[in-house]
mmCIF file of C-alpha atoms and ligand atoms in Angstrom:
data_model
loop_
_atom_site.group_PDB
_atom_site.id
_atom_site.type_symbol
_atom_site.label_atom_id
_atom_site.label_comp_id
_atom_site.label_asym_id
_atom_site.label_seq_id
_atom_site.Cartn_x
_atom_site.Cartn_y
_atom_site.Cartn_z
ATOM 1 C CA UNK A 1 0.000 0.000 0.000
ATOM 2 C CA UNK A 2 1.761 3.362 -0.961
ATOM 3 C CA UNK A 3 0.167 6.853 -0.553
ATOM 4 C CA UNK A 4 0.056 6.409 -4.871
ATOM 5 C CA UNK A 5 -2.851 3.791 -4.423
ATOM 6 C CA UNK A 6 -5.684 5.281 -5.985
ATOM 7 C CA UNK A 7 -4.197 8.331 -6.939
ATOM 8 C CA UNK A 8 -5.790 10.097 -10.280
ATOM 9 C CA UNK A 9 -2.076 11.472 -11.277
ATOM 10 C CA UNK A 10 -3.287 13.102 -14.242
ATOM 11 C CA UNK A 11 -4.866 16.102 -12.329
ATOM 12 C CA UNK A 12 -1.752 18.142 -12.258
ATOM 13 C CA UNK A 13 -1.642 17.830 -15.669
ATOM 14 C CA UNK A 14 -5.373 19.158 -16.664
ATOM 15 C CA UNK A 15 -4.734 22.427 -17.470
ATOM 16 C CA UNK A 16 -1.553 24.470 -19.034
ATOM 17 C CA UNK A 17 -1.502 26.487 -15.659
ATOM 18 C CA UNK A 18 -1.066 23.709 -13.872
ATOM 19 C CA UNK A 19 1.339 22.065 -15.707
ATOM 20 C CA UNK A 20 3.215 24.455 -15.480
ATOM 21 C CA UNK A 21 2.997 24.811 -11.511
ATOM 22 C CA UNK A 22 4.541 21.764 -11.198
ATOM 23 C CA UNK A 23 7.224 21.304 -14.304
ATOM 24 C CA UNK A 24 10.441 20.238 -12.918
ATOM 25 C CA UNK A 25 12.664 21.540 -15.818
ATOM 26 C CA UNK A 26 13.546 24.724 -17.197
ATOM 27 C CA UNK A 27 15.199 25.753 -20.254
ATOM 28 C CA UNK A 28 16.393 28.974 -21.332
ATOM 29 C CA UNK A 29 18.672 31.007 -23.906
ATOM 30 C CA UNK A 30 21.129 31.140 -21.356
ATOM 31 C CA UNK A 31 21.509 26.950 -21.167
ATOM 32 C CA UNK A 32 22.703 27.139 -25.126
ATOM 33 C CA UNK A 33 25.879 27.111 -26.562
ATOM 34 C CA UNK A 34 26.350 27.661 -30.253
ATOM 35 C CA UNK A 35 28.937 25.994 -32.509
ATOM 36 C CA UNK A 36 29.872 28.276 -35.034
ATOM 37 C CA UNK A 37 32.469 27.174 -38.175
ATOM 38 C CA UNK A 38 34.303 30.011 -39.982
ATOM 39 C CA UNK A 39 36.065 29.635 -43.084
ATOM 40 C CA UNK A 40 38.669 32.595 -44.734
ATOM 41 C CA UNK A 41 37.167 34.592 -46.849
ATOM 42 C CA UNK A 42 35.056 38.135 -46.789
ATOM 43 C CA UNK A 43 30.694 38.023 -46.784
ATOM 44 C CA UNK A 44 31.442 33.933 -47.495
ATOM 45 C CA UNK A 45 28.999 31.057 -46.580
ATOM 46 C CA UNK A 46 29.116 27.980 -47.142
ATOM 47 C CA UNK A 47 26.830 25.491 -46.420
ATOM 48 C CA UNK A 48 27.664 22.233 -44.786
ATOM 49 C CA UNK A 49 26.597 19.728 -47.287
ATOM 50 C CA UNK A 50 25.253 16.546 -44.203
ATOM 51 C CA UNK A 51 23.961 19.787 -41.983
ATOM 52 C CA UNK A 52 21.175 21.540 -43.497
ATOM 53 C CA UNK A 53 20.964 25.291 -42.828
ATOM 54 C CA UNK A 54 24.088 25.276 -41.396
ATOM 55 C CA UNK A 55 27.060 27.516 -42.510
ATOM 56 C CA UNK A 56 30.449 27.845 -42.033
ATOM 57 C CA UNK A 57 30.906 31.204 -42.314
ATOM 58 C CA UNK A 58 33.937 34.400 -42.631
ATOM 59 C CA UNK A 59 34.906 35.841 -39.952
ATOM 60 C CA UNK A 60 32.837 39.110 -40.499
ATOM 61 C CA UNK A 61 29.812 36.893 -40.869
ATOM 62 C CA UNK A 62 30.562 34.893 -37.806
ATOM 63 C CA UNK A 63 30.673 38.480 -36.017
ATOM 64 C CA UNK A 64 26.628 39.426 -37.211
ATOM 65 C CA UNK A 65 26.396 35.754 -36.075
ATOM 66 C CA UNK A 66 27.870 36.587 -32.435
ATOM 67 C CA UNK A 67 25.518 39.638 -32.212
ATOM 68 C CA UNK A 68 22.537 37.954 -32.834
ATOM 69 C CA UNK A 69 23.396 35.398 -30.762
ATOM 70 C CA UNK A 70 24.145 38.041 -28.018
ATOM 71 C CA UNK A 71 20.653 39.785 -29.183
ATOM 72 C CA UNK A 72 18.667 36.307 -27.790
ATOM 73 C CA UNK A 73 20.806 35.964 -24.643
ATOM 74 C CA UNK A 74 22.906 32.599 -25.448
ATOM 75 C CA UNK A 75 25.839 33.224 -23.108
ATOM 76 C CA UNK A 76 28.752 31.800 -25.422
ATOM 77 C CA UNK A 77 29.897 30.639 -28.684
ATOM 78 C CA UNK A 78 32.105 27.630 -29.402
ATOM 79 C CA UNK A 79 34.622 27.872 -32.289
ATOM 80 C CA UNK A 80 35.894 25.666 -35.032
ATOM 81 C CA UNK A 81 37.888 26.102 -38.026
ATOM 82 C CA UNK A 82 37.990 25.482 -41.275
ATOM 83 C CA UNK A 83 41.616 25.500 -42.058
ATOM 84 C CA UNK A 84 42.388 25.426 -45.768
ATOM 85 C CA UNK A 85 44.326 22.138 -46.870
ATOM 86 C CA UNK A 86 47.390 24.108 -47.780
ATOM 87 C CA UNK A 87 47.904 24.938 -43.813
ATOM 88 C CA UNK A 88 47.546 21.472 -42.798
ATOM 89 C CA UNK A 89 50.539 19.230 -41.875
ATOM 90 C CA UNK A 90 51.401 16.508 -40.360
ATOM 91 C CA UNK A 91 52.634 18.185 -37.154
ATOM 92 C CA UNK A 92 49.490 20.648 -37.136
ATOM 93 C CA UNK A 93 51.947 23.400 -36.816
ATOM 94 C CA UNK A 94 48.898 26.397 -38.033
ATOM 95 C CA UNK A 95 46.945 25.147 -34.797
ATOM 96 C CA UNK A 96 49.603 27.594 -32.795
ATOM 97 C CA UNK A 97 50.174 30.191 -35.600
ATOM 98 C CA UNK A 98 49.053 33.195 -33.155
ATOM 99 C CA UNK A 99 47.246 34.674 -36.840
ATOM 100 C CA UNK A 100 45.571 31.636 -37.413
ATOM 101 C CA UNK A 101 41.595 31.667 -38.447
ATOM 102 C CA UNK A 102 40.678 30.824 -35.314
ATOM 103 C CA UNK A 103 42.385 33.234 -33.693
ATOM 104 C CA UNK A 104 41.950 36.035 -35.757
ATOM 105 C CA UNK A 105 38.096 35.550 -35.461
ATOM 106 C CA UNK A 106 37.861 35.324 -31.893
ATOM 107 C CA UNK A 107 39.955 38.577 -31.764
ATOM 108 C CA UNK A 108 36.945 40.005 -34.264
ATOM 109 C CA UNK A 109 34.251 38.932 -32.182
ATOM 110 C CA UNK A 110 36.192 39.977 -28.604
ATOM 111 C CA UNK A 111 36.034 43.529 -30.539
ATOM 112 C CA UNK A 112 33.101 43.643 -31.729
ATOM 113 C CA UNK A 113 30.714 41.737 -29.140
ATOM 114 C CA UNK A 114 32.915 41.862 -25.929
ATOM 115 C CA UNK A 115 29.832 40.538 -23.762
ATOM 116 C CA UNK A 116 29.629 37.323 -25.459
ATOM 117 C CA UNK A 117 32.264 34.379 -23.586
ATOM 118 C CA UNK A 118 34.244 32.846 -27.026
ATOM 119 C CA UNK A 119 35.058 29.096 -26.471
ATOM 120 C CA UNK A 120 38.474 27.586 -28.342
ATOM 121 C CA UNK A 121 37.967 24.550 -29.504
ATOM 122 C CA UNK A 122 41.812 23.205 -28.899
ATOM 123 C CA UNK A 123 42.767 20.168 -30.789
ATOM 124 C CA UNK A 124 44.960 19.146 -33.849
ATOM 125 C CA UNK A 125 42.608 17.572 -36.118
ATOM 126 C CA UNK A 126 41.491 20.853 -37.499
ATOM 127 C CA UNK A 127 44.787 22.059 -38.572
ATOM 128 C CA UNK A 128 46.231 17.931 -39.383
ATOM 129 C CA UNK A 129 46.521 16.604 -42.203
ATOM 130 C CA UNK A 130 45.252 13.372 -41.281
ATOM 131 C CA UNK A 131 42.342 14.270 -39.307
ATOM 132 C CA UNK A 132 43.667 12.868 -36.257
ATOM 133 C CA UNK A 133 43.620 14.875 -32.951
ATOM 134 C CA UNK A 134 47.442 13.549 -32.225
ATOM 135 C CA UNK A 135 50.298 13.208 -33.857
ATOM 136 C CA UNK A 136 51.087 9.841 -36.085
ATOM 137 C CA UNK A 137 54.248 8.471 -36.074
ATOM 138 C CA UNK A 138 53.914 4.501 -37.864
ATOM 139 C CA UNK A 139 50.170 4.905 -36.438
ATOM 140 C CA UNK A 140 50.517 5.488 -33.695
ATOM 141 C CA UNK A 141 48.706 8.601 -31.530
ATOM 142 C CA UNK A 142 51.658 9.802 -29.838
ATOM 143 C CA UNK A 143 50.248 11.644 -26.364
ATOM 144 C CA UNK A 144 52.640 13.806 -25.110
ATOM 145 C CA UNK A 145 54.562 15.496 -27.853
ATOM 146 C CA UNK A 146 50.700 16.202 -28.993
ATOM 147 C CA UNK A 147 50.079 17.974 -25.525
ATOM 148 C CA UNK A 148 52.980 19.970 -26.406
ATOM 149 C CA UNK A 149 51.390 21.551 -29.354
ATOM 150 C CA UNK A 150 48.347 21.575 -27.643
ATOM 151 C CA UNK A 151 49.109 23.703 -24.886
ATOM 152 C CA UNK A 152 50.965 26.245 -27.156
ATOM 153 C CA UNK A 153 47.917 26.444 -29.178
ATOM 154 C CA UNK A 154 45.817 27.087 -25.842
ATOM 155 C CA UNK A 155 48.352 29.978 -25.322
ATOM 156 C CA UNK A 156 47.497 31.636 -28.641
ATOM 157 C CA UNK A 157 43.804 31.221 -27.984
ATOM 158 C CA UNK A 158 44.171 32.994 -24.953
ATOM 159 C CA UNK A 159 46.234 35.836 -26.275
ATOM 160 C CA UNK A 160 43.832 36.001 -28.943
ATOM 161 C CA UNK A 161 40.498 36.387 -26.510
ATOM 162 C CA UNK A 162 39.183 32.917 -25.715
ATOM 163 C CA UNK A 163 36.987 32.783 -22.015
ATOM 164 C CA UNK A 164 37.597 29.173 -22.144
ATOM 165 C CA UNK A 165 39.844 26.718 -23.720
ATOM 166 C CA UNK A 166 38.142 23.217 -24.541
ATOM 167 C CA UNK A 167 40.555 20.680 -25.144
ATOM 168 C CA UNK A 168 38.540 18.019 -26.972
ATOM 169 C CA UNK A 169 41.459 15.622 -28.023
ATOM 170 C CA UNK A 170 41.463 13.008 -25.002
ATOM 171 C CA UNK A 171 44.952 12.965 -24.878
ATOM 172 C CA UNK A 172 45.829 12.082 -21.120
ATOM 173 C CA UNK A 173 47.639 14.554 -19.121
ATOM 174 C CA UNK A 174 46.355 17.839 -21.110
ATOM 175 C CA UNK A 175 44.218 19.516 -18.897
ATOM 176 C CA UNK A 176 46.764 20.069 -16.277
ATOM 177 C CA UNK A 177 49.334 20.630 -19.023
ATOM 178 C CA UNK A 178 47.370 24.095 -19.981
ATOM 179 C CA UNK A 179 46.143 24.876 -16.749
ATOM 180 C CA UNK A 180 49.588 25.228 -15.793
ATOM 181 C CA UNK A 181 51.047 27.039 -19.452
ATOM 182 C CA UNK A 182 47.708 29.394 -18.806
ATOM 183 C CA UNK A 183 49.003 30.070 -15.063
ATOM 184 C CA UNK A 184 52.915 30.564 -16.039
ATOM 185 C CA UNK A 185 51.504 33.463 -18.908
ATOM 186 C CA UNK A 186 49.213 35.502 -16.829
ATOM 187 C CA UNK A 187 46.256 33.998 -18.160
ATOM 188 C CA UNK A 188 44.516 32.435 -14.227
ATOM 189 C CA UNK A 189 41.057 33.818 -15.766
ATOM 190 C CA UNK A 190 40.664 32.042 -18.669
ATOM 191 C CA UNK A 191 38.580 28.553 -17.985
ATOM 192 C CA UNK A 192 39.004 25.325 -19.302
ATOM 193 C CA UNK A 193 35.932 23.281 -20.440
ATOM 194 C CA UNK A 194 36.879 19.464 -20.626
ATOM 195 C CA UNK A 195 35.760 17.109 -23.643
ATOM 196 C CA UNK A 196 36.470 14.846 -20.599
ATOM 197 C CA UNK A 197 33.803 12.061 -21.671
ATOM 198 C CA UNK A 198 34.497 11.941 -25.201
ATOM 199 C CA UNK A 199 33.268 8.918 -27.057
ATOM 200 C CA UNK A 200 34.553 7.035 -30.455
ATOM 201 C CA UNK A 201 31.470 7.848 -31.906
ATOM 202 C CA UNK A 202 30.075 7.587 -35.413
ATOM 203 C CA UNK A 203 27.986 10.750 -34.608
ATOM 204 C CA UNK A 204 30.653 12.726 -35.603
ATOM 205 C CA UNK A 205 30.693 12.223 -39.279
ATOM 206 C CA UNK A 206 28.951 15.684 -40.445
ATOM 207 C CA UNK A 207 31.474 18.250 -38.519
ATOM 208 C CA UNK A 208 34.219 16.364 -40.212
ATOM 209 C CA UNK A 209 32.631 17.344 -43.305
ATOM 210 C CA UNK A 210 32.400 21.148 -41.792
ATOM 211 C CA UNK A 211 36.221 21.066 -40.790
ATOM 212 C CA UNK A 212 37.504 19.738 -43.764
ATOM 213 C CA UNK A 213 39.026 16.482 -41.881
ATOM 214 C CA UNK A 214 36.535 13.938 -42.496
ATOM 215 C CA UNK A 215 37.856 12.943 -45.649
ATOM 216 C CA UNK A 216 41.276 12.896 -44.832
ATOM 217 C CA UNK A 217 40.591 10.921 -41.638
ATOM 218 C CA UNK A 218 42.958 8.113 -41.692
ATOM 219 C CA UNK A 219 41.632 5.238 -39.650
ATOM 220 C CA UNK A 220 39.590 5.581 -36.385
ATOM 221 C CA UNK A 221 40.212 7.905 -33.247
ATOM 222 C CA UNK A 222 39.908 4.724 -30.737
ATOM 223 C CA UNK A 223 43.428 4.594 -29.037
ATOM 224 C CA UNK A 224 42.201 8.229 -27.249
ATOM 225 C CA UNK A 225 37.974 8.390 -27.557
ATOM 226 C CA UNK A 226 36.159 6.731 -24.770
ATOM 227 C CA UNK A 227 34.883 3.159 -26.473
ATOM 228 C CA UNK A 228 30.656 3.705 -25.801
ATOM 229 C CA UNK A 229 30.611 0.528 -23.969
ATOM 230 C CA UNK A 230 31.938 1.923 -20.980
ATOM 231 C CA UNK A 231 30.524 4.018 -18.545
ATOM 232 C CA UNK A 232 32.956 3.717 -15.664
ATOM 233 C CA UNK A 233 35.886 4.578 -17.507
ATOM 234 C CA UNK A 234 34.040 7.877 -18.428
ATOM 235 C CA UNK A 235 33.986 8.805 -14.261
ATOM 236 C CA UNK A 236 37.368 7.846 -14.461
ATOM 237 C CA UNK A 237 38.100 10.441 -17.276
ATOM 238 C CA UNK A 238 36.421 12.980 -15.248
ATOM 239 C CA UNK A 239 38.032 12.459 -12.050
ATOM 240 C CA UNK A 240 40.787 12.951 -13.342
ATOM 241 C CA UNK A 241 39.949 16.306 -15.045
ATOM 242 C CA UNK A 242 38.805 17.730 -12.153
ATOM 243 C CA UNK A 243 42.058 16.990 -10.365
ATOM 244 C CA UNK A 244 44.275 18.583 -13.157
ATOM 245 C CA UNK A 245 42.282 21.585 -12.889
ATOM 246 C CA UNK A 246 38.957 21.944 -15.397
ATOM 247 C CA UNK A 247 36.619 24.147 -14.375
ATOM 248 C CA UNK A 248 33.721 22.278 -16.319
ATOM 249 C CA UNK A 249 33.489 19.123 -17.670
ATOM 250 C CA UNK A 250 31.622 17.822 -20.967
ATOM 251 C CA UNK A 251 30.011 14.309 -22.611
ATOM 252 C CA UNK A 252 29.933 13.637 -25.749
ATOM 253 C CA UNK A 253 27.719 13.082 -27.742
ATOM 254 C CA UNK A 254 24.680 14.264 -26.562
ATOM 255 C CA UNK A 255 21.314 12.307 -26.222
ATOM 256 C CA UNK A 256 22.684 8.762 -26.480
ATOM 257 C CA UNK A 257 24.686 9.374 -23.480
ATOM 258 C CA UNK A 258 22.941 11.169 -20.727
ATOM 259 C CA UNK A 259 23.279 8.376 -18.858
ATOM 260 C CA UNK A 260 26.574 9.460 -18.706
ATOM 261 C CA UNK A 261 25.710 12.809 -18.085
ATOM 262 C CA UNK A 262 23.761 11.428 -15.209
ATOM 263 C CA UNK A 263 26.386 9.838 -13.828
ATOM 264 C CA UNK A 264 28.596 13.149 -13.836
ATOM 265 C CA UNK A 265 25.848 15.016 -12.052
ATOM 266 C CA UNK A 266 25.405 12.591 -8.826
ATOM 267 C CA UNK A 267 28.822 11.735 -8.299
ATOM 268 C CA UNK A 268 30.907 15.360 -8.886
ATOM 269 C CA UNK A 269 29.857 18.737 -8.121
ATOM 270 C CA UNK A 270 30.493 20.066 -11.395
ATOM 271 C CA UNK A 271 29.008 22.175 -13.811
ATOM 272 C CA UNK A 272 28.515 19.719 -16.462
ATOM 273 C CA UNK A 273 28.146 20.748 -20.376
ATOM 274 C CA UNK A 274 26.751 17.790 -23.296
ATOM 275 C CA UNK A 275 27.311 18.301 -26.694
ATOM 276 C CA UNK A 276 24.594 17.603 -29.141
ATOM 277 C CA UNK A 277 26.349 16.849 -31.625
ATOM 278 C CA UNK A 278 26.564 17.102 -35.783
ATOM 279 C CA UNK A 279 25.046 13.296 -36.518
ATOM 280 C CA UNK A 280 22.531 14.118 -33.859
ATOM 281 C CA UNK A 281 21.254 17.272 -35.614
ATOM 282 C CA UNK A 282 21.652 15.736 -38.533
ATOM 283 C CA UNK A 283 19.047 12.916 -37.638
ATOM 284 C CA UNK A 284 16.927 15.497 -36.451
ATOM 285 C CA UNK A 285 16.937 18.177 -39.478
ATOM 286 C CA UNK A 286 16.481 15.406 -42.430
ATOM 287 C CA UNK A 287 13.930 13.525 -40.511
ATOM 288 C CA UNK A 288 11.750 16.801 -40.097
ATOM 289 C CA UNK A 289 12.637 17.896 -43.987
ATOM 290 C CA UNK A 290 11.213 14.392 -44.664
ATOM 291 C CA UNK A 291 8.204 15.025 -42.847
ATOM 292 C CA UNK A 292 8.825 12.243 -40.362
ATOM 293 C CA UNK A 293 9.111 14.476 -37.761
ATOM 294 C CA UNK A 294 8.194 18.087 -36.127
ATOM 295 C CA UNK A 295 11.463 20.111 -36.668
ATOM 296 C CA UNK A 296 10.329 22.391 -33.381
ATOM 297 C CA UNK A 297 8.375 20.710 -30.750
ATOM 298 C CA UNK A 298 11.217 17.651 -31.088
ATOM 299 C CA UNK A 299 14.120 20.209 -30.984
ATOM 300 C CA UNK A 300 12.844 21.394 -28.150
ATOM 301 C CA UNK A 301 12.227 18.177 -26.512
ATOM 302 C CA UNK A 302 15.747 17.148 -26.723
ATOM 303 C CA UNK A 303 16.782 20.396 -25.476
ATOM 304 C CA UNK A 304 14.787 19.649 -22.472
ATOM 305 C CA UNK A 305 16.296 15.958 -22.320
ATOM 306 C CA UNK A 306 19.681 17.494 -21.597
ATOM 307 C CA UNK A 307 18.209 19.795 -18.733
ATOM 308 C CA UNK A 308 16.399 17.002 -16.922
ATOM 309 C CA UNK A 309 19.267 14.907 -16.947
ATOM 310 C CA UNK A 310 21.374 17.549 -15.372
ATOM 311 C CA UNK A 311 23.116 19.369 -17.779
ATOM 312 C CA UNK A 312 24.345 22.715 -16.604
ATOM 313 C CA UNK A 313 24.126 23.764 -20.815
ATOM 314 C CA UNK A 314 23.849 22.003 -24.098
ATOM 315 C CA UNK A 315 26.265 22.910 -26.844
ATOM 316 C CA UNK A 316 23.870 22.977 -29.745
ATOM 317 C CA UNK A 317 23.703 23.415 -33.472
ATOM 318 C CA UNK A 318 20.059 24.564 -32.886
ATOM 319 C CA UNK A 319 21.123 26.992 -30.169
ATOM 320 C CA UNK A 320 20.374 30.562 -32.048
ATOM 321 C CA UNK A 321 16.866 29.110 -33.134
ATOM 322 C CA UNK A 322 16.130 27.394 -29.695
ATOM 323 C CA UNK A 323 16.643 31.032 -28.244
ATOM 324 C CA UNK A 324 14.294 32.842 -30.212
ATOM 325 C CA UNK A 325 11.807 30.162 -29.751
ATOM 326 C CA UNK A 326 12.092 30.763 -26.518
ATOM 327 C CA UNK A 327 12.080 34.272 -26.584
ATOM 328 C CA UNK A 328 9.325 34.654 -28.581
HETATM 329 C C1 LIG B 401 37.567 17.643 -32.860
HETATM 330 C C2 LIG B 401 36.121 17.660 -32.564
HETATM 331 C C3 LIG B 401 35.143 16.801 -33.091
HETATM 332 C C4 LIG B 401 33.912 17.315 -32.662
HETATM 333 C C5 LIG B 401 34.183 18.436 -31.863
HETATM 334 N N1 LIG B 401 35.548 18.629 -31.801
HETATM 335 C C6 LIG B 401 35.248 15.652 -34.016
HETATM 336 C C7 LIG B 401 36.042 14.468 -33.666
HETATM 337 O O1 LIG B 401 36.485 14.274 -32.546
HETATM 338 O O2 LIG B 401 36.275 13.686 -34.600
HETATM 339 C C8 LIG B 401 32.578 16.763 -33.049
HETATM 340 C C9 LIG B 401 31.430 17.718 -32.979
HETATM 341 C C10 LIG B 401 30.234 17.309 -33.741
HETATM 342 O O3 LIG B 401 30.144 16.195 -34.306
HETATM 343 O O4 LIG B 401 29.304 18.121 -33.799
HETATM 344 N N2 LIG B 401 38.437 17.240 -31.903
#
């Protein structure tokens, strides 16, 4: 016998007043962060072909892009680049070129729209010529000489205006690698954001087409990306984070692992950030052009997902529309 016996549970949910009185889970502009890809170039777009209606866009488009952002109240962007095949290399040198795209666009934006926080995205398969977030030597992912180069790219991030630097390689050892290069130059402000529980997923496969790496991706990133059996090893990841200094820690992907994201929330005391990622939107945006599905209501829905399974914020490719829905 439990005080439910009997119950009629559906009053609450009669009316939209009462609904509301008693929803559980709140979502606003301020939960969204918006991945934005630029590409060289001056009033450029272009689109990315497995991601409809998004662009990669110049750097005086991603600007507008930042204000209107801004304009709805979605707290920060998240930055990736399109680096033109002629700056990649094998040792991803360009990643700490202090001029490089990525850099000069978060210096535009920092001008431009100084109230929005800019978040590097700091990892070698962007600026590799293999698509690999390490560097190969006879196959091989080699970890340290890749932190290296990771935290003098963090460095140039920093100089050039990024809030927080979001190593999303998995090499082991990196967060406390930048924290400590970020200390020794004067930068104890800027945050790091932690693609902590990273998975080798196959979700993935559209922001390698944004990037430019998917098609020069040799073999798979599963020597450093979380395999998605495992959930443990994922607390493990995040421990360990958290000791070497992140401020906030992420999962990735998004909706198939909130389990994950779960897990995160009961057992640290942590902001904690998901990524929906490109395959997920993906999924979403051709199933609704199909017809299969409400583009809106189920955007919205999986929005809400994240926040009732504990995410502090949801790094989204839906973020600027999201906020005006909500804003209208
Ligand atoms: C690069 C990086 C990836 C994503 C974010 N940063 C791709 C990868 O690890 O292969 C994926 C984001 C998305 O799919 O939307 N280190």
């Amino acid at each position: 016998m439990s005080f439910l016996d009997g119950r009629r549970l559906r009053r609450t949910r009669q009316a939209s007043w009462s609904r509301s009185m008693v929803s559980e889970t709140v979502l606003t502009p301020g939960d969204l962060i918006w991945p934005l890809f630029v590409i060289e170039g001056q009033n450029e777009r272009a689109p990315v072909k497995t991601m409809p209606g998004v662009d990669r866009l110049s750097i005086d488009l991603a600007v507008d892009a930042a204000r209107h952002a801004h304009a709805e109240g979605i707290p920060a962007l998240a930055l990736f680049p399109n680096t033109p095949g002629e700056l990649r290399s094998s040792t991803a040198d360009e990643v700490f070129n202090p001029d490089n795209l990525m850099c000069r666009t978060m210096a535009a934006i920092k001008d431009a729209v100084p109230e929005i926080g800019l978040i590097a995205d700091t990892a070698l398969d962007e600026y590799s010529e293999d698509g690999q977030d390490g560097i190969v030597v006879d196959g091989e992912i080699l970890n340290d000489e890749t932190v290296a180069i990771m935290v003098k790219s963090a460095i140039v991030q920093a100089r050039a205006g990024a809030d927080i630097i979001a190593p999303s390689d998995m090499m082991d050892g990196r967060v406390r690698a930048i924290r400590d290069a970020l200390d020794a130059e004067g930068f104890e402000k800027v945050m790091i954001m932690s693609y902590s529980a990273k998975y080798a997923s196959a979700f993935y496969g559209p922001f390698r087409d944004a990037v430019g790496s998917g098609s020069r991706l040799v073999g798979d990133k599963k020597t450093y990306q979380l395999d998605p059996a495992n959930r443990e090893e994922a607390m493990r990841e995040v421990e360990q984070d958290l000791v070497e200094g992140a401020d906030m820690v992420m999962v990735k992907p998004g909706l198939p692992y909130l389990d994950i994201v779960r897990d995160v929330r009961e057992r640290f005391s942590v902001p904690v950030f998901a990524y929906q990622v490109s395959g997920e939107f993906a999924m979403i945006a051709y199933a609704a052009e199909a017809g299969a599905i409400a583009r809106d209501p189920i955007v919205m829905e999986s929005l809400m997902a994240f926040k009732r399974a504990g995410c502090s914020g949801i790094l989204t490719y839906f973020a600027l529309e999201a906020a005006r829905k909500l804003n209208a």
